[in-house]
Amino acid sequence: MSFFPPFTRMVKALIIATSAVFIVTYLPYRLFGWQAPFIYLGLQPYLVTHRLFLWQLVTYLFLHGGFFHILFNMFALWMFGPDLEQLWGESEFLKFYFLCGVGAGVFDVALTTLFASPFSLTIGASGAIYGLLLAFGVIFPDRPIFIWFIIPIKAKWFVLIIGAIEFFSEISGPGSNIAHLAHLGGMLVAYFYLRGSGLSGRMQLRYEDWRRAWLRRKFEVYMRDHERKDDPDRWIN
């Protein structure tokens, strides 16, 4: 057990890539007012539907609007991503991350075009992050999450609370600077993908197999240590 998870390969690569893009886009914007990367790489429904800027459904995940914006997303990726990557494998984890991110973008474009301004701009990896959060709550429902590092709450209840907050924030406060639609879209895509593919069930079985193997190894180590204590004169190779 450790308080913080390890840096797995894909989680580390995503954090490095996202941070690098943040540095080369946000700092010039703050220093010189250079908005071109946000216009062409951020997610704008009008450009996606009328100009076919389809790459924006991917590139918007790597743009962020401030230090705390990227800090929260990358911290959440580090907290919830490694367990899923270790369970699924690198390729499946990366596929799921972008599936949630792109799906959240499609969800945002569709509903924003219908009910809001098609010229709004959405940036950030939150859609993918919320998808990872839902997957974590589904696969590790009883894993404790410490809010503010103090208050423990089971992952399944944490996910339900976060989803409810996003839903009521969207219906009660439209026009805010937070893309609640993208957050909800990422969670919905994650839910239907896990449910439709049976991935959550398979991963849960793999997790249980891994846990049984881990407990068996601990028991074997304990028995070996116990035998050594019982026979201190025995040669150990």
Tab-separated table of C-alpha atoms in Angstrom:
chain	number	residue	atom	x	y	z
A	1	MET	CA	0.000	0.000	0.000
A	2	SER	CA	1.196	3.503	-0.814
A	3	PHE	CA	-0.488	6.864	-0.473
A	4	PHE	CA	0.276	7.817	-4.064
A	5	PRO	CA	0.201	5.530	-7.137
A	6	PRO	CA	3.260	4.918	-9.346
A	7	PHE	CA	3.851	6.641	-12.669
A	8	THR	CA	2.991	4.029	-15.272
A	9	ARG	CA	4.267	4.411	-18.827
A	10	MET	CA	1.162	5.748	-20.616
A	11	VAL	CA	0.146	7.967	-17.703
A	12	LYS	CA	3.634	9.466	-17.665
A	13	ALA	CA	3.612	9.959	-21.455
A	14	LEU	CA	0.219	11.697	-21.360
A	15	ILE	CA	1.291	13.997	-18.532
A	16	ILE	CA	4.524	14.942	-20.315
A	17	ALA	CA	2.818	15.526	-23.675
A	18	THR	CA	-0.034	17.558	-22.173
A	19	SER	CA	2.346	19.638	-20.056
A	20	ALA	CA	4.597	20.336	-23.054
A	21	VAL	CA	1.631	21.516	-25.144
A	22	PHE	CA	0.471	23.692	-22.247
A	23	ILE	CA	3.868	25.398	-22.036
A	24	VAL	CA	4.144	26.152	-25.759
A	25	THR	CA	0.557	27.408	-26.069
A	26	TYR	CA	-0.445	29.028	-22.796
A	27	LEU	CA	2.724	30.986	-22.059
A	28	PRO	CA	2.793	32.745	-25.480
A	29	TYR	CA	-0.894	33.524	-24.999
A	30	ARG	CA	-0.264	35.096	-21.588
A	31	LEU	CA	2.847	36.959	-22.713
A	32	PHE	CA	1.925	38.048	-26.233
A	33	GLY	CA	-1.815	37.376	-26.582
A	34	TRP	CA	-1.180	34.645	-29.202
A	35	GLN	CA	-4.557	32.921	-29.582
A	36	ALA	CA	-4.011	30.945	-32.800
A	37	PRO	CA	-3.398	27.553	-31.114
A	38	PHE	CA	-6.626	27.844	-29.137
A	39	ILE	CA	-8.618	28.823	-32.236
A	40	TYR	CA	-7.340	26.007	-34.445
A	41	LEU	CA	-6.681	23.314	-31.838
A	42	GLY	CA	-9.407	24.024	-29.284
A	43	LEU	CA	-12.858	22.520	-29.768
A	44	GLN	CA	-15.300	24.867	-31.539
A	45	PRO	CA	-18.563	23.242	-32.673
A	46	TYR	CA	-18.938	25.546	-35.667
A	47	LEU	CA	-15.482	24.725	-37.051
A	48	VAL	CA	-16.048	20.998	-36.508
A	49	THR	CA	-19.454	20.874	-38.175
A	50	HIS	CA	-19.014	23.508	-40.917
A	51	ARG	CA	-15.273	23.486	-41.652
A	52	LEU	CA	-14.632	19.834	-40.762
A	53	PHE	CA	-11.844	20.644	-38.302
A	54	LEU	CA	-12.199	17.103	-37.006
A	55	TRP	CA	-8.730	17.057	-35.450
A	56	GLN	CA	-10.065	19.407	-32.790
A	57	LEU	CA	-11.867	16.428	-31.219
A	58	VAL	CA	-8.405	15.164	-30.210
A	59	THR	CA	-6.227	18.261	-29.932
A	60	TYR	CA	-8.526	20.064	-27.487
A	61	LEU	CA	-7.553	17.460	-24.869
A	62	PHE	CA	-4.004	18.854	-24.729
A	63	LEU	CA	-4.922	22.537	-24.304
A	64	HIS	CA	-5.600	24.108	-20.908
A	65	GLY	CA	-6.658	27.552	-19.794
A	66	GLY	CA	-4.487	27.989	-16.726
A	67	PHE	CA	-2.081	26.425	-14.268
A	68	PHE	CA	-4.725	25.094	-11.887
A	69	HIS	CA	-6.737	23.739	-14.810
A	70	ILE	CA	-3.907	21.512	-16.001
A	71	LEU	CA	-2.753	20.765	-12.455
A	72	PHE	CA	-6.140	19.326	-11.470
A	73	ASN	CA	-6.449	17.238	-14.638
A	74	MET	CA	-2.924	15.821	-14.505
A	75	PHE	CA	-3.201	15.114	-10.784
A	76	ALA	CA	-6.447	13.208	-11.392
A	77	LEU	CA	-4.826	11.322	-14.290
A	78	TRP	CA	-1.984	10.316	-11.979
A	79	MET	CA	-4.315	9.303	-9.146
A	80	PHE	CA	-6.781	7.195	-11.139
A	81	GLY	CA	-4.902	6.222	-14.294
A	82	PRO	CA	-2.112	3.874	-13.088
A	83	ASP	CA	-4.420	1.250	-11.560
A	84	LEU	CA	-6.442	1.091	-14.764
A	85	GLU	CA	-3.340	0.958	-16.951
A	86	GLN	CA	-1.804	-1.835	-14.885
A	87	LEU	CA	-5.069	-3.750	-15.097
A	88	TRP	CA	-5.858	-3.193	-18.783
A	89	GLY	CA	-2.439	-2.847	-20.329
A	90	GLU	CA	-0.946	0.174	-22.068
A	91	SER	CA	-2.754	-0.046	-25.424
A	92	GLU	CA	-6.224	-0.622	-23.934
A	93	PHE	CA	-5.729	2.185	-21.422
A	94	LEU	CA	-4.634	4.644	-24.111
A	95	LYS	CA	-7.539	3.581	-26.330
A	96	PHE	CA	-9.996	4.137	-23.484
A	97	TYR	CA	-8.509	7.542	-22.626
A	98	PHE	CA	-8.907	8.903	-26.152
A	99	LEU	CA	-12.264	7.190	-26.634
A	100	CYS	CA	-13.610	9.062	-23.610
A	101	GLY	CA	-11.948	12.308	-24.663
A	102	VAL	CA	-13.164	12.210	-28.258
A	103	GLY	CA	-16.595	10.966	-27.185
A	104	ALA	CA	-16.869	13.845	-24.730
A	105	GLY	CA	-15.951	16.219	-27.552
A	106	VAL	CA	-18.647	14.808	-29.858
A	107	PHE	CA	-21.179	15.047	-27.037
A	108	ASP	CA	-20.198	18.655	-26.380
A	109	VAL	CA	-20.324	19.627	-30.067
A	110	ALA	CA	-23.742	18.064	-30.592
A	111	LEU	CA	-25.472	19.579	-27.572
A	112	THR	CA	-23.724	22.939	-27.784
A	113	THR	CA	-24.734	23.283	-31.432
A	114	LEU	CA	-28.349	22.506	-30.563
A	115	PHE	CA	-28.798	24.439	-27.340
A	116	ALA	CA	-25.971	26.991	-27.024
A	117	SER	CA	-23.497	28.984	-29.092
A	118	PRO	CA	-21.668	26.964	-31.784
A	119	PHE	CA	-18.785	29.416	-31.464
A	120	SER	CA	-17.974	28.483	-27.866
A	121	LEU	CA	-14.513	27.095	-27.134
A	122	THR	CA	-13.833	23.960	-25.110
A	123	ILE	CA	-10.340	22.970	-24.008
A	124	GLY	CA	-8.871	20.556	-21.491
A	125	ALA	CA	-8.543	16.836	-20.813
A	126	SER	CA	-11.436	16.780	-18.348
A	127	GLY	CA	-13.699	14.684	-20.587
A	128	ALA	CA	-11.133	11.882	-20.693
A	129	ILE	CA	-10.348	12.302	-16.992
A	130	TYR	CA	-13.994	11.980	-15.996
A	131	GLY	CA	-14.193	8.830	-18.104
A	132	LEU	CA	-11.247	7.371	-16.196
A	133	LEU	CA	-12.880	8.379	-12.935
A	134	LEU	CA	-16.075	6.529	-13.794
A	135	ALA	CA	-14.126	3.434	-14.861
A	136	PHE	CA	-12.227	3.533	-11.567
A	137	GLY	CA	-15.487	3.702	-9.630
A	138	VAL	CA	-16.964	0.789	-11.603
A	139	ILE	CA	-13.960	-1.516	-11.346
A	140	PHE	CA	-12.768	-0.539	-7.860
A	141	PRO	CA	-16.095	0.437	-6.237
A	142	ASP	CA	-14.981	-0.025	-2.632
A	143	ARG	CA	-11.541	1.553	-2.987
A	144	PRO	CA	-11.335	4.497	-0.558
A	145	ILE	CA	-10.729	7.967	-1.947
A	146	PHE	CA	-9.622	10.650	0.506
A	147	ILE	CA	-11.240	14.014	-0.177
A	148	TRP	CA	-8.793	16.778	0.721
A	149	PHE	CA	-6.534	13.877	1.865
A	150	ILE	CA	-8.662	13.551	5.021
A	151	ILE	CA	-12.252	12.382	4.412
A	152	PRO	CA	-12.524	8.777	3.143
A	153	ILE	CA	-15.283	7.863	0.732
A	154	LYS	CA	-15.763	4.777	-1.427
A	155	ALA	CA	-14.977	5.264	-5.113
A	156	LYS	CA	-18.497	4.336	-6.256
A	157	TRP	CA	-20.106	7.037	-4.098
A	158	PHE	CA	-17.459	9.554	-5.090
A	159	VAL	CA	-18.237	8.967	-8.776
A	160	LEU	CA	-21.992	9.316	-8.181
A	161	ILE	CA	-21.475	12.572	-6.302
A	162	ILE	CA	-19.203	13.999	-9.009
A	163	GLY	CA	-21.666	13.003	-11.733
A	164	ALA	CA	-24.567	14.584	-9.867
A	165	ILE	CA	-22.613	17.798	-9.337
A	166	GLU	CA	-21.809	18.031	-13.050
A	167	PHE	CA	-25.408	17.345	-14.066
A	168	PHE	CA	-26.975	19.914	-11.754
A	169	SER	CA	-24.235	22.431	-12.532
A	170	GLU	CA	-25.077	22.169	-16.223
A	171	ILE	CA	-28.841	22.537	-15.859
A	172	SER	CA	-28.656	25.244	-13.214
A	173	GLY	CA	-25.750	27.318	-14.460
A	174	PRO	CA	-25.482	27.323	-18.266
A	175	GLY	CA	-23.050	29.803	-19.734
A	176	SER	CA	-20.329	29.175	-17.157
A	177	ASN	CA	-16.686	28.795	-18.160
A	178	ILE	CA	-16.682	25.118	-17.169
A	179	ALA	CA	-17.530	22.532	-19.854
A	180	HIS	CA	-19.929	20.425	-17.800
A	181	LEU	CA	-21.275	18.863	-21.000
A	182	ALA	CA	-17.837	17.492	-21.856
A	183	HIS	CA	-17.455	16.115	-18.330
A	184	LEU	CA	-20.806	14.360	-18.509
A	185	GLY	CA	-20.056	13.168	-22.026
A	186	GLY	CA	-16.825	11.536	-20.917
A	187	MET	CA	-18.608	9.706	-18.113
A	188	LEU	CA	-21.436	8.545	-20.395
A	189	VAL	CA	-19.045	7.264	-23.046
A	190	ALA	CA	-17.051	5.407	-20.407
A	191	TYR	CA	-20.177	3.851	-18.922
A	192	PHE	CA	-21.635	2.615	-22.214
A	193	TYR	CA	-18.261	1.361	-23.431
A	194	LEU	CA	-17.621	-0.610	-20.250
A	195	ARG	CA	-21.152	-1.942	-20.223
A	196	GLY	CA	-21.296	-2.796	-23.922
A	197	SER	CA	-17.871	-4.398	-24.245
A	198	GLY	CA	-18.003	-6.319	-20.984
A	199	LEU	CA	-14.597	-4.829	-20.263
A	200	SER	CA	-15.403	-3.900	-16.679
A	201	GLY	CA	-16.421	-7.470	-15.860
A	202	ARG	CA	-13.320	-8.945	-17.447
A	203	MET	CA	-11.087	-6.431	-15.740
A	204	GLN	CA	-12.758	-7.096	-12.408
A	205	LEU	CA	-12.018	-10.814	-12.825
A	206	ARG	CA	-8.417	-10.033	-13.748
A	207	TYR	CA	-8.131	-7.828	-10.698
A	208	GLU	CA	-9.487	-10.578	-8.441
A	209	ASP	CA	-7.053	-13.089	-10.002
A	210	TRP	CA	-4.181	-10.672	-9.450
A	211	ARG	CA	-5.230	-10.068	-5.846
A	212	ARG	CA	-5.468	-13.798	-5.096
A	213	ALA	CA	-2.017	-14.340	-6.618
A	214	TRP	CA	-0.615	-11.453	-4.566
A	215	LEU	CA	-2.090	-12.822	-1.333
A	216	ARG	CA	-0.754	-16.282	-2.173
A	217	ARG	CA	2.754	-14.863	-2.656
A	218	LYS	CA	2.532	-13.024	0.660
A	219	PHE	CA	1.455	-16.229	2.372
A	220	GLU	CA	4.348	-18.167	0.819
A	221	VAL	CA	6.825	-15.521	1.962
A	222	TYR	CA	5.357	-15.640	5.458
A	223	MET	CA	5.627	-19.437	5.588
A	224	ARG	CA	9.243	-19.376	4.408
A	225	ASP	CA	10.144	-16.797	7.040
A	226	HIS	CA	8.305	-18.837	9.667
A	227	GLU	CA	10.215	-22.015	8.709
A	228	ARG	CA	13.527	-20.197	8.903
A	229	LYS	CA	12.746	-19.021	12.416
A	230	ASP	CA	11.803	-22.559	13.449
A	231	ASP	CA	15.080	-23.980	12.120
A	232	PRO	CA	17.801	-21.321	12.435
A	233	ASP	CA	20.574	-23.822	11.566
A	234	ARG	CA	19.093	-24.730	8.194
A	235	TRP	CA	21.178	-23.792	5.179
A	236	ILE	CA	19.446	-21.230	2.976
A	237	ASN	CA	20.391	-21.197	-0.680
